[in-house]
Coordinates of C-alpha atoms in Angstrom, one line a residue:
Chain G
X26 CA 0.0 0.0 0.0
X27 CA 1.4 3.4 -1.2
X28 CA 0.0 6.8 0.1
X29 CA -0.4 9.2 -2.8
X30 CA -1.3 12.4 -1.3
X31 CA -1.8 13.8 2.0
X32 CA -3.4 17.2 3.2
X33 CA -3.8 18.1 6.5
X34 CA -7.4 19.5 7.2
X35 CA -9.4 20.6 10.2
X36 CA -6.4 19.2 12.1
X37 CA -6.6 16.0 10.8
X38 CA -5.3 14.3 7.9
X39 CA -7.1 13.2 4.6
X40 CA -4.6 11.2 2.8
X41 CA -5.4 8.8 -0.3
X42 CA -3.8 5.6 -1.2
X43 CA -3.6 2.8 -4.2
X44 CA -3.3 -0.6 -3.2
X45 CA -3.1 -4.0 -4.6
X46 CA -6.9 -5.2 -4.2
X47 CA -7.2 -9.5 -4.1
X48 CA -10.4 -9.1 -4.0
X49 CA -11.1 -7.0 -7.3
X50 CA -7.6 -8.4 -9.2
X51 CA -6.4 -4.5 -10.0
X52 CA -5.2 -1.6 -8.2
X53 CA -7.6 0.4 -6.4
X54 CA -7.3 4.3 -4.8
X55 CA -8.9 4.9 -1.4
X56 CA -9.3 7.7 0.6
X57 CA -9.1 8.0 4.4
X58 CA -9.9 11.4 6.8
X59 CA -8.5 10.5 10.3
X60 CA -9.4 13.1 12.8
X61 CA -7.2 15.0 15.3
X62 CA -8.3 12.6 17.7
X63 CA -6.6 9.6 15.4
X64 CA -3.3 11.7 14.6
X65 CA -3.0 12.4 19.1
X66 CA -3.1 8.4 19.2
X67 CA -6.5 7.5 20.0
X68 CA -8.6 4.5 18.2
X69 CA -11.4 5.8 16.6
X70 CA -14.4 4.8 15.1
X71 CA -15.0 4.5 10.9
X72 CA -17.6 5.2 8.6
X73 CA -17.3 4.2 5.1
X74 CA -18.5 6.2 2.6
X75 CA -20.0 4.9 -1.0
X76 CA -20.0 7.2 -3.8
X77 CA -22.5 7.7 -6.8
X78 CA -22.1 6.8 -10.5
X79 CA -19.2 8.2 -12.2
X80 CA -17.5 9.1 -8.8
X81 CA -14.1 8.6 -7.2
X82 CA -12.9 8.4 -3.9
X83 CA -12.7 12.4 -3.9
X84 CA -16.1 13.9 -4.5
X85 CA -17.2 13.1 -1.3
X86 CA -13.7 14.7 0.8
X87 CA -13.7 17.5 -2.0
X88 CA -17.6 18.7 -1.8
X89 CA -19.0 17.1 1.2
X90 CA -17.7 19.5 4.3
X91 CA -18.0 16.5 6.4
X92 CA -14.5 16.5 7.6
X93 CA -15.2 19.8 10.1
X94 CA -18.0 17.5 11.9
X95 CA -15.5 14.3 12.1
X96 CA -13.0 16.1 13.9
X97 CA -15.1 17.4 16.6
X98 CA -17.0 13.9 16.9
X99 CA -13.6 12.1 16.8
X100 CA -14.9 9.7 13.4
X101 CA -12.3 8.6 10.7
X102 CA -14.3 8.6 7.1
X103 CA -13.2 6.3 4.7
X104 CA -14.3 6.8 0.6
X105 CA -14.3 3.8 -1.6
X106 CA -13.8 3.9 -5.1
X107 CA -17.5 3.0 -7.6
X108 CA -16.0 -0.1 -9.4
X109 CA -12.4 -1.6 -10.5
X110 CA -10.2 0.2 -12.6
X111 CA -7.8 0.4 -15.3
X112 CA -6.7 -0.7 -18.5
X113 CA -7.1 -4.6 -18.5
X114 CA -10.6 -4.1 -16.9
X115 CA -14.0 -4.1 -18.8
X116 CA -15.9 -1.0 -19.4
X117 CA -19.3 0.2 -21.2
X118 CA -19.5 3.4 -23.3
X119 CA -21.9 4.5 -20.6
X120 CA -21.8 6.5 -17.5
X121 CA -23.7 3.5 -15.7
X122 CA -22.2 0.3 -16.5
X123 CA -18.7 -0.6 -15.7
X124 CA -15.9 1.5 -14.6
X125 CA -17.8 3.8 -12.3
X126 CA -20.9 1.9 -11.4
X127 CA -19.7 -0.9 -9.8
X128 CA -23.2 -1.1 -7.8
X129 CA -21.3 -2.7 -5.0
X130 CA -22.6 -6.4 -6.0
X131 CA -20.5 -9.3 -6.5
X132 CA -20.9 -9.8 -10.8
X133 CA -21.6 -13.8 -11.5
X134 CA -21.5 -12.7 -16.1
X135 CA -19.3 -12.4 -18.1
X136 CA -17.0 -9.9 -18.9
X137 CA -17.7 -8.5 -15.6
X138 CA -16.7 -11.5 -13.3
X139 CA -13.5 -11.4 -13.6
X140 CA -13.1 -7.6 -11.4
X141 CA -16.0 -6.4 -10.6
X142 CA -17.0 -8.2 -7.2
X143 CA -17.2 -4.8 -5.3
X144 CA -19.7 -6.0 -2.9
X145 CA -16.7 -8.2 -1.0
X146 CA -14.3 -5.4 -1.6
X147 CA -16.7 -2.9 0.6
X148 CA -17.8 -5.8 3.3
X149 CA -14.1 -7.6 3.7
X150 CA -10.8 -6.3 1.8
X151 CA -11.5 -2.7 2.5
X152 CA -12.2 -3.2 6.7
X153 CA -9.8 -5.4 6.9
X154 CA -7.1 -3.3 5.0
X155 CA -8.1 -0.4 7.5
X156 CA -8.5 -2.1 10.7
X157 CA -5.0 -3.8 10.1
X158 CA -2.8 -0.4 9.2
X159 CA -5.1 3.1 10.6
X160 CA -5.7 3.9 14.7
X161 CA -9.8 2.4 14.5
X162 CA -11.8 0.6 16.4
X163 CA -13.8 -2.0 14.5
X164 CA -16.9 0.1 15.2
X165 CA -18.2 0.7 12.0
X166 CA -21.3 2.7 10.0
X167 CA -21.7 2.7 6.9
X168 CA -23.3 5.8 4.3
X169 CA -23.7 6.5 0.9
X170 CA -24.9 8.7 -2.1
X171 CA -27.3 7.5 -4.9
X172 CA -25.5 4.3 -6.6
X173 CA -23.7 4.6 -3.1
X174 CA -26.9 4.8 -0.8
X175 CA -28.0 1.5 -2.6
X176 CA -24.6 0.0 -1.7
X177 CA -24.8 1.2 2.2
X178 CA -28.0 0.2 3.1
X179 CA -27.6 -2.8 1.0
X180 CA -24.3 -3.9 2.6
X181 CA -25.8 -2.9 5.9
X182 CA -29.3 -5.0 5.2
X183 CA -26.8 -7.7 4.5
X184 CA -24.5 -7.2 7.4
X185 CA -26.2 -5.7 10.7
X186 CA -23.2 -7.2 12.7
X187 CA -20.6 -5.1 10.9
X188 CA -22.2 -1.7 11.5
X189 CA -24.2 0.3 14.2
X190 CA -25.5 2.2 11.9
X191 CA -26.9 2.9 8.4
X192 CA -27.4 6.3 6.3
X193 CA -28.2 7.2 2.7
X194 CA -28.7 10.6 0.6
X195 CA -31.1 10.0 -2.7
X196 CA -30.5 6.3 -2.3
X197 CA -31.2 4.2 -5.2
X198 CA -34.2 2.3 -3.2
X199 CA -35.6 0.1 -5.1
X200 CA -32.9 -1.0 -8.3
X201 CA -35.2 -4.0 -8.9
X202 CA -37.8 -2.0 -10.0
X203 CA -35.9 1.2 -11.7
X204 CA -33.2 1.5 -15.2
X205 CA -30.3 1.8 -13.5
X206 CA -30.9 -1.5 -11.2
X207 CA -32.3 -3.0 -14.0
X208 CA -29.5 -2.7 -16.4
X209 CA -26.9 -3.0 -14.0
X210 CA -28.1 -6.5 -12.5
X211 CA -28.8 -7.6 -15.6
X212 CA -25.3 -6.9 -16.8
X213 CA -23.8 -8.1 -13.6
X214 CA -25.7 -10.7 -12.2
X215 CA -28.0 -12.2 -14.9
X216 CA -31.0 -12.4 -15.6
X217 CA -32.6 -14.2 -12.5
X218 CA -34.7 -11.6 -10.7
X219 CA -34.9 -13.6 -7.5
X220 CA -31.0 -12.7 -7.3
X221 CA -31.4 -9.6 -7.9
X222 CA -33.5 -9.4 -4.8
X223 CA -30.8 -9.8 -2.8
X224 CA -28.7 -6.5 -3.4
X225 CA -32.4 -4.7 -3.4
X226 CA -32.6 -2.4 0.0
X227 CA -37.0 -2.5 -0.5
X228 CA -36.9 -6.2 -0.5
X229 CA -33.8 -6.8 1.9
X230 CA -35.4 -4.4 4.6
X231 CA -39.4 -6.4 4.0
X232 CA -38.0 -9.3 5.6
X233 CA -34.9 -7.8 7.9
X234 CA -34.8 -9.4 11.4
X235 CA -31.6 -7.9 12.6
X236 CA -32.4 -4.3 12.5
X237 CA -29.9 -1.4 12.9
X238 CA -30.8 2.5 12.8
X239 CA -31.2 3.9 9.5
X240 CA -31.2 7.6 8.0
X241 CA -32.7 8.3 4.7
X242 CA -32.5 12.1 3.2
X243 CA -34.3 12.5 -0.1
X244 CA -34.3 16.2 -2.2
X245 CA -37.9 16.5 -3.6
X246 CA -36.2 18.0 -6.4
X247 CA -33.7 15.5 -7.3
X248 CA -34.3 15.0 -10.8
X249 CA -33.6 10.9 -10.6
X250 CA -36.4 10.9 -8.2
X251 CA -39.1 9.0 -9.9
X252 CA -38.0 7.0 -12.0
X253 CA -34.6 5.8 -10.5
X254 CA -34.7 6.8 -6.6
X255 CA -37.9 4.9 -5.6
X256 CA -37.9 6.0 -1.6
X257 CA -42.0 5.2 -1.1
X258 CA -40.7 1.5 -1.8
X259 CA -38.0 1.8 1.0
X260 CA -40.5 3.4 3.2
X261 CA -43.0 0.8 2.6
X262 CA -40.8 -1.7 3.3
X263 CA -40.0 -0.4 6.8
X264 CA -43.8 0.0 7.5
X265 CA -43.9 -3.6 7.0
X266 CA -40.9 -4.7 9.3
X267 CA -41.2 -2.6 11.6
X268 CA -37.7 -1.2 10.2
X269 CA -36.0 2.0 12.3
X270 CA -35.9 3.9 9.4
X271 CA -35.9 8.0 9.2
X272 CA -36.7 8.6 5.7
X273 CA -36.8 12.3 5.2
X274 CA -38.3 14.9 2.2
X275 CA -36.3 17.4 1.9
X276 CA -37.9 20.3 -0.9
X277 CA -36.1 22.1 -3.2
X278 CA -32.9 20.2 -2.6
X279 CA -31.3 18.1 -5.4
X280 CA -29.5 15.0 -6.4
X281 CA -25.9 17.4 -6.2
X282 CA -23.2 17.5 -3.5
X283 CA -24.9 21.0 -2.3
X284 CA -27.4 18.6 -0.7
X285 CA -25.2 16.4 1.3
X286 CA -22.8 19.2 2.3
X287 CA -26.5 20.8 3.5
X288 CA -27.5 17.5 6.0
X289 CA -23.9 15.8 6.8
X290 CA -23.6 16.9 9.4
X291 CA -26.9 15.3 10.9
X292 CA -25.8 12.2 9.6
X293 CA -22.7 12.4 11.0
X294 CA -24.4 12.9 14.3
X295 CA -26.5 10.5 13.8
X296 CA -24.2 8.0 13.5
X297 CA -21.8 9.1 16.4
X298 CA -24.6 8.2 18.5
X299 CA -24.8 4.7 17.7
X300 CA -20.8 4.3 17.6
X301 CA -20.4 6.1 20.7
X302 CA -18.0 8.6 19.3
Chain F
X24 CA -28.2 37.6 -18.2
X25 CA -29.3 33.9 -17.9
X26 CA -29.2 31.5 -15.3
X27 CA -27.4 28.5 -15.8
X28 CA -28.1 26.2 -12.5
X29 CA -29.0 26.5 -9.1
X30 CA -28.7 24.3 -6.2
X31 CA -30.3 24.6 -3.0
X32 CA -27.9 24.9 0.2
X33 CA -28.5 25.1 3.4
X34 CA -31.7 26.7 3.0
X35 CA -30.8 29.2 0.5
X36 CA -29.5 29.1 -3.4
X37 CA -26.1 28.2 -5.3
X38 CA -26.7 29.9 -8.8
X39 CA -24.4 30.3 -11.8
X40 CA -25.3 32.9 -14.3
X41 CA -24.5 33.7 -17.9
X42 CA -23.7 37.5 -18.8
X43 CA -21.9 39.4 -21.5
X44 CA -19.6 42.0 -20.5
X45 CA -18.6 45.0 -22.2
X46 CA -15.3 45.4 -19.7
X47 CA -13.8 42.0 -20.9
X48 CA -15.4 41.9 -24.0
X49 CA -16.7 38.5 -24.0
X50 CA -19.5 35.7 -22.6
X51 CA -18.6 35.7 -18.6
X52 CA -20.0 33.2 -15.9
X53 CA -20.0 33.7 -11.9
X54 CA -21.8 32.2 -9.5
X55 CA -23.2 33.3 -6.1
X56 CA -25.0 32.3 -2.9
X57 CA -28.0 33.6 -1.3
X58 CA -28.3 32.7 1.8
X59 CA -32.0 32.0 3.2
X60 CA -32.2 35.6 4.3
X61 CA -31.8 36.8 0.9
X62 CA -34.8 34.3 -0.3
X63 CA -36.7 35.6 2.5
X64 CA -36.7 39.4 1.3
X65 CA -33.6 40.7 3.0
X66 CA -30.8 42.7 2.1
X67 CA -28.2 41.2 2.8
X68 CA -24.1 42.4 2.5
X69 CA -21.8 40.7 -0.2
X70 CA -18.5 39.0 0.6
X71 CA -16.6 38.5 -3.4
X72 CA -14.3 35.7 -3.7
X73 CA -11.5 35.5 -5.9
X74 CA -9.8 32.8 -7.1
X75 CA -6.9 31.4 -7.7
X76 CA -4.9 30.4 -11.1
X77 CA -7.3 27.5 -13.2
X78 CA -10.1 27.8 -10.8
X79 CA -13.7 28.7 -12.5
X80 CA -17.0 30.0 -10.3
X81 CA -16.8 26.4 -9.0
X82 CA -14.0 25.5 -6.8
X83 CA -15.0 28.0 -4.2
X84 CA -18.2 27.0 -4.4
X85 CA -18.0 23.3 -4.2
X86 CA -15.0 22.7 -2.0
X87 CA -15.0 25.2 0.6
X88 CA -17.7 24.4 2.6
X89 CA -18.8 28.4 2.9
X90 CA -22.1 28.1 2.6
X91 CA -23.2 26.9 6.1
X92 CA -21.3 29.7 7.8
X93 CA -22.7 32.0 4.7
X94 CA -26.3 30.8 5.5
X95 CA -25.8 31.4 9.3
X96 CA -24.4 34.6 9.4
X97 CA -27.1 36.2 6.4
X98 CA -24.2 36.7 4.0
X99 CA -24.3 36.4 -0.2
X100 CA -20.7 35.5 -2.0
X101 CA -20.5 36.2 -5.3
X102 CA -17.2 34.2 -7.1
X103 CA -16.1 35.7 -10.0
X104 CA -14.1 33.5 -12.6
X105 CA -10.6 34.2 -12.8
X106 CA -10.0 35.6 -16.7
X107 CA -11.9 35.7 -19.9
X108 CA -12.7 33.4 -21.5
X109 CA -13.5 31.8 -24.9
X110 CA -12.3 31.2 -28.4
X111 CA -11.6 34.6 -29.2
X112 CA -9.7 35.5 -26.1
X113 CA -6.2 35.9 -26.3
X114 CA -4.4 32.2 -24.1
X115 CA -0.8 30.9 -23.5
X116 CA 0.3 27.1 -23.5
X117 CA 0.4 27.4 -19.6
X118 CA -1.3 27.3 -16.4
X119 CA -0.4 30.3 -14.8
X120 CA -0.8 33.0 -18.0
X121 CA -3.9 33.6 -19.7
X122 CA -7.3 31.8 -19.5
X123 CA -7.4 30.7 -16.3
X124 CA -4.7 33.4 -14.9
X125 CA -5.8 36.9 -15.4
X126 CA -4.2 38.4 -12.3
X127 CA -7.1 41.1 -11.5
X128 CA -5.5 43.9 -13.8
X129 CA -6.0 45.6 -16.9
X130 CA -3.8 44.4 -19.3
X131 CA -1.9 47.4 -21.5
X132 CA 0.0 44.6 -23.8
X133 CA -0.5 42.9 -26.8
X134 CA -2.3 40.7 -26.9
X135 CA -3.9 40.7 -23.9
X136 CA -5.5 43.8 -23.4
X137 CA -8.2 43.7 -25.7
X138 CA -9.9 40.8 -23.6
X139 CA -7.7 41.0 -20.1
X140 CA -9.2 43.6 -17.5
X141 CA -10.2 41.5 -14.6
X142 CA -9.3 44.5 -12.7
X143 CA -12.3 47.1 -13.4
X144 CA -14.5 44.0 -14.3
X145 CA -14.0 43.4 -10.8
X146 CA -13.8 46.3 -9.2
X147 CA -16.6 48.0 -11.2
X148 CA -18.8 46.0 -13.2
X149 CA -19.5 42.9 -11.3
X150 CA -21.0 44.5 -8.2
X151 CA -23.1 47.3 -10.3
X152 CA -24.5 43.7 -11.6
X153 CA -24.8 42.4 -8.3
X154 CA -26.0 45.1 -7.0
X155 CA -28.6 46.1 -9.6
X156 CA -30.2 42.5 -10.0
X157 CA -29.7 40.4 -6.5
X158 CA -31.2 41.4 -2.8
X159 CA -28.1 42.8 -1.5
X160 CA -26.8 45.8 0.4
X161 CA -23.8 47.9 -0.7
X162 CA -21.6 46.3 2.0
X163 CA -19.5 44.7 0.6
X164 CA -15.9 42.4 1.8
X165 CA -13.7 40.7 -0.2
X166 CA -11.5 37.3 0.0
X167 CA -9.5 35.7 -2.4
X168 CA -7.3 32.6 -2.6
X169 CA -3.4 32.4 -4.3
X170 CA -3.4 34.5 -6.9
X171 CA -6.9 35.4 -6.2
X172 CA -5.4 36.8 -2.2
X173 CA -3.5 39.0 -4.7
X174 CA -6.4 40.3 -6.3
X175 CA -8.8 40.2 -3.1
X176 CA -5.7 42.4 -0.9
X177 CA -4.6 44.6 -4.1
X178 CA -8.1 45.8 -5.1
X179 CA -9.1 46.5 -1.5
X180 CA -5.9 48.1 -0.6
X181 CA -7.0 50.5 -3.8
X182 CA -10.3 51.2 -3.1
X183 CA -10.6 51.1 0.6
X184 CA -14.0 52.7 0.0
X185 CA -15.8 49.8 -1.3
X186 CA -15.1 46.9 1.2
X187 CA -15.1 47.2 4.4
X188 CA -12.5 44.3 5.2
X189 CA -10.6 41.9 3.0
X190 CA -8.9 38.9 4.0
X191 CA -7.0 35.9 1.7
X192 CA -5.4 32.6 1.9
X193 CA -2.2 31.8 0.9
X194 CA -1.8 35.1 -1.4
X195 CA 0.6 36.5 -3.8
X196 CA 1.9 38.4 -1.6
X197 CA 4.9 40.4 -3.4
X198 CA 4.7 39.5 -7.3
X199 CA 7.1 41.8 -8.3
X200 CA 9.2 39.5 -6.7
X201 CA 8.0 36.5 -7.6
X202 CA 8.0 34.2 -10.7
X203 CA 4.1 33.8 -11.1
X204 CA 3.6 37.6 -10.8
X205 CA 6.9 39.0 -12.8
X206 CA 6.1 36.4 -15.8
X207 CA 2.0 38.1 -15.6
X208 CA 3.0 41.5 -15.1
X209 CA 5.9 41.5 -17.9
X210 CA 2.8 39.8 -20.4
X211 CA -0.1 41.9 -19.8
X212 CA 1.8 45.0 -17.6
X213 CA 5.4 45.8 -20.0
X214 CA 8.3 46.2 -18.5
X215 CA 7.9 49.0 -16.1
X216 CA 8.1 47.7 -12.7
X217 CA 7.0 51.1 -11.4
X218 CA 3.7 50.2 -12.9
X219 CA 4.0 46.6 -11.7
X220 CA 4.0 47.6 -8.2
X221 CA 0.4 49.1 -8.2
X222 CA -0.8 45.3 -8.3
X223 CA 1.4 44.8 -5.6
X224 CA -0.2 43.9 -2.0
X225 CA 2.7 44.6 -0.3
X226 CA 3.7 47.7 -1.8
X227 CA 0.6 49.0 -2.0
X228 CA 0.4 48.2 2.2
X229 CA 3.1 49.8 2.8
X230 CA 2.1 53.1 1.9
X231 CA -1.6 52.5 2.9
X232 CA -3.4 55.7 4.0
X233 CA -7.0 54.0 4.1
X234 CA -6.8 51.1 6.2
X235 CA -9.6 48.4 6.3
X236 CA -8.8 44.8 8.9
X237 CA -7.6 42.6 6.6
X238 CA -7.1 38.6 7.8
X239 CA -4.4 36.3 6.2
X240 CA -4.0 32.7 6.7
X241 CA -1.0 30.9 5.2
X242 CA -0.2 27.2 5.7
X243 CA 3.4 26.2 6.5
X244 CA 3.9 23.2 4.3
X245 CA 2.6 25.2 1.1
X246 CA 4.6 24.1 -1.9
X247 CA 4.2 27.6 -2.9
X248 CA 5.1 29.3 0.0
X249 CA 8.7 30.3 -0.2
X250 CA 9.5 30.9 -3.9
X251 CA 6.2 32.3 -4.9
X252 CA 3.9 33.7 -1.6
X253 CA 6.1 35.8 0.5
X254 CA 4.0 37.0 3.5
X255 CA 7.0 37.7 5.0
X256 CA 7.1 41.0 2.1
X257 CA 3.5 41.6 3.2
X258 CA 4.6 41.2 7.1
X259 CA 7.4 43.9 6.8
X260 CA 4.5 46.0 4.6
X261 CA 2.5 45.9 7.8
X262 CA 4.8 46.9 9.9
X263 CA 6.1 49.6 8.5
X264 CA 2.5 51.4 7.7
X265 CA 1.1 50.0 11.0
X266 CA -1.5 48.3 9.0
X267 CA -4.3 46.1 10.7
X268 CA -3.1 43.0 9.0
X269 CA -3.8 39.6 11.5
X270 CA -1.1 37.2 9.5
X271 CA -1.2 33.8 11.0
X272 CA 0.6 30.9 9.9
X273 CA -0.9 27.2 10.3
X274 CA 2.0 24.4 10.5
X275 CA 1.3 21.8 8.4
X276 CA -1.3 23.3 6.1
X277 CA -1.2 23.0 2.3
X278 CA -1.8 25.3 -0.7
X279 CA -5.1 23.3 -1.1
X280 CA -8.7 23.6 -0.7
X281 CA -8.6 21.1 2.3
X282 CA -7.1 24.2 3.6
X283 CA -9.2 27.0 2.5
X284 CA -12.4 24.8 4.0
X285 CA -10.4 24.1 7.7
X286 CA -10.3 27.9 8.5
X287 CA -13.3 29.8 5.6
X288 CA -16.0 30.2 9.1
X289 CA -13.5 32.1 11.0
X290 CA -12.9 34.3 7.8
X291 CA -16.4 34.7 7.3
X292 CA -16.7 35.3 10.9
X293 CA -14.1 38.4 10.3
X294 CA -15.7 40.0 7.9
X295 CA -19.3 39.2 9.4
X296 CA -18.1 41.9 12.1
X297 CA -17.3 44.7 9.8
X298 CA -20.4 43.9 7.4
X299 CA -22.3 44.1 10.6
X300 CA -24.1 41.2 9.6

């Protein structure tokens, strides 16, 4: 593991590294804030952070202002790369297939198979990369934007064990049901629909038994709303588990970065609360 | 002028407009924030930013994080781009000269000066736009970043009238001793360093007879800092005209916007006292 760049920032460092990733069978770039708390030698908690389609590890430290609110709470933030990347690994001439839109699933078709298994990247490889080399604590919570609010309450549907607690902005809710899911799974995983169901946060969170705090925020004027975002599913969903989910309307607001930076910091909040941070 | 976007934020709006102007003689963007009081009816005083060399309307805007303190404190930034732009307009095979690096004065030179007077379309005909089309006051404070500190404490410095404070990271400080600032004065200035040292923060301080506060935050480990920045110039500037100049230096703080974002509130803070917002 190399570090790449490091910038100090609200006395704490975000610094970005490539490593070797097993798991995905290419290089990946991650970035890490670790808050003053971290650098003066104490464990901290972590939340990882998914991005949207066509995002990198850096939208999120870059646009976010969310590293202000995880030095005073004490929380590292760690941003994932959307997919495998490089050279020798496929792509589509699309901004929502392939490198870039990874959808955090584990792809079973080919010419994906062979790098895209994002899903174990984000719920082993990663954690286990940062709990073995940074000052955390293995509490963990998870969050996510769009593609990436699919992949954190997904992951966290999945894997209540892992994290305390779960938040999304304009989450892709209900990919079964909308193009982007629709075309991804199909490209990734096939074309059995009862599979599909299984990185679906609607359907996950119907039939969830373990059951840890969740966060929605949804813009009213996000543009992807209808027809790819889906949140009355999610809601649904938790009506009929009984699911701790805070799904929020939010009007005027948007699907942009100018809408997370403007609730982060309740989410970050939020999720100290459950860590203890 | 046309709108081009807008973004919700924190309760109030990111826009980007469209306008011709006659000063630069081309198609010019800028964007600006009204914070919730503006959308409410109010008045509300104007902090401009200026940027630094290759930024657009959009770096401030994105990476800062300005808007939450903006939004708190009833305050509407306006950031300007940072040269003309276009087809048309005259550009060098560089970062630092041209498009992208117009330096805040009115070029004299060939063939710059036909397109290149960031200075009076900054001084003069952004904030009669402002001023004539947006809910604002005529309180006004101005900021800047790199070469945009040069431009925020050179135009304030000459015309002490208009802003009642200034402030800037990492600026310029002395570019008629510096390599950015003698390779851009030599282009769109000639060769008369007499008339160089009227865009000159720190010559222009020392013989300051108008004095409004002005706050300036450099970081330590700035690549820049030595061979380019100088606030040591701007220091001695201060001292010899007892200026009101608050220089602090941060150890371990970049040229970067991880920078700009870890200390914007307590700049917008500064100014906030002077606006008396």
């Amino acid at each position: 593991m190399e570090m790449i760049s490091q910038n100090k920032s609200f006395d704490g460092w975000h610094k970005q590294y490539r490593h070797r990733s097993e798991v995905l069978n290419c290089e990946m770039r991650f970035a890490i804030y670790l808050p003053p708390q971290a650098v003066q030698g104490q464990d901290v908690p972590v939340l990882y952070w998914l991005s949207g389609l066509t995002c990198s590890d850096e939208n999120f430290m870059q646009k976010a202002g969310a590293q202000r609110v995880a030095a005073d709470l004490g929380i590292a933030i760690v941003a994932a790369d959307t997919s495998p990347r490089g050279d020798g690994v496929a792509n589509a001439d699309q901004y929502d297939l392939g490198q870039g839109a990874g959808f955090y699933v584990n792809a079973t078709q080919q010419p994906w198979s062979k790098h895209y298994r994002m899903y174990d990247y984000i719920v082993s490889e990663l954690p286990a990369l940062i709990e073995a080399t940074f000052p955390v604590t293995s509490k963990r919570a998870i969050s996510g934007h769009s593609m990436g609010g699919h992949g954190a309450l997904t992951i966290a549907l999945k894997n209540p064990a892992m994290f305390s607690s779960v938040s999304a902005f304009s989450p892709i809710s209900n990919p079964v049901n909308c193009p982007w899911g629709q075309q991804a799974f199909t490209a990734y995983l096939g074309k059995d629909r009862e599979l599909w169901k299984q990185h679906d946060a609607s359907e996950l969170m119907k039939s969830a038994e373990v059951r840890i705090p969740a966060l929605v925020d949804q813009g009213e004027a996000d543009n992807f709303l209808v027809e790819q975002l889906k949140p009355e599913a999610l809601q649904a969903a938790a009506e009929a588990s009984d699911y701790p989910l805070r799904l929020r309307l939010h009007a005027g607001y948007d699907h942009s970065y100018y809408f997370i930076a403007s609730f982060i910091e309740e989410h970050l909040r939020f999720h100290a609360e459950y860590l203890g941070a």
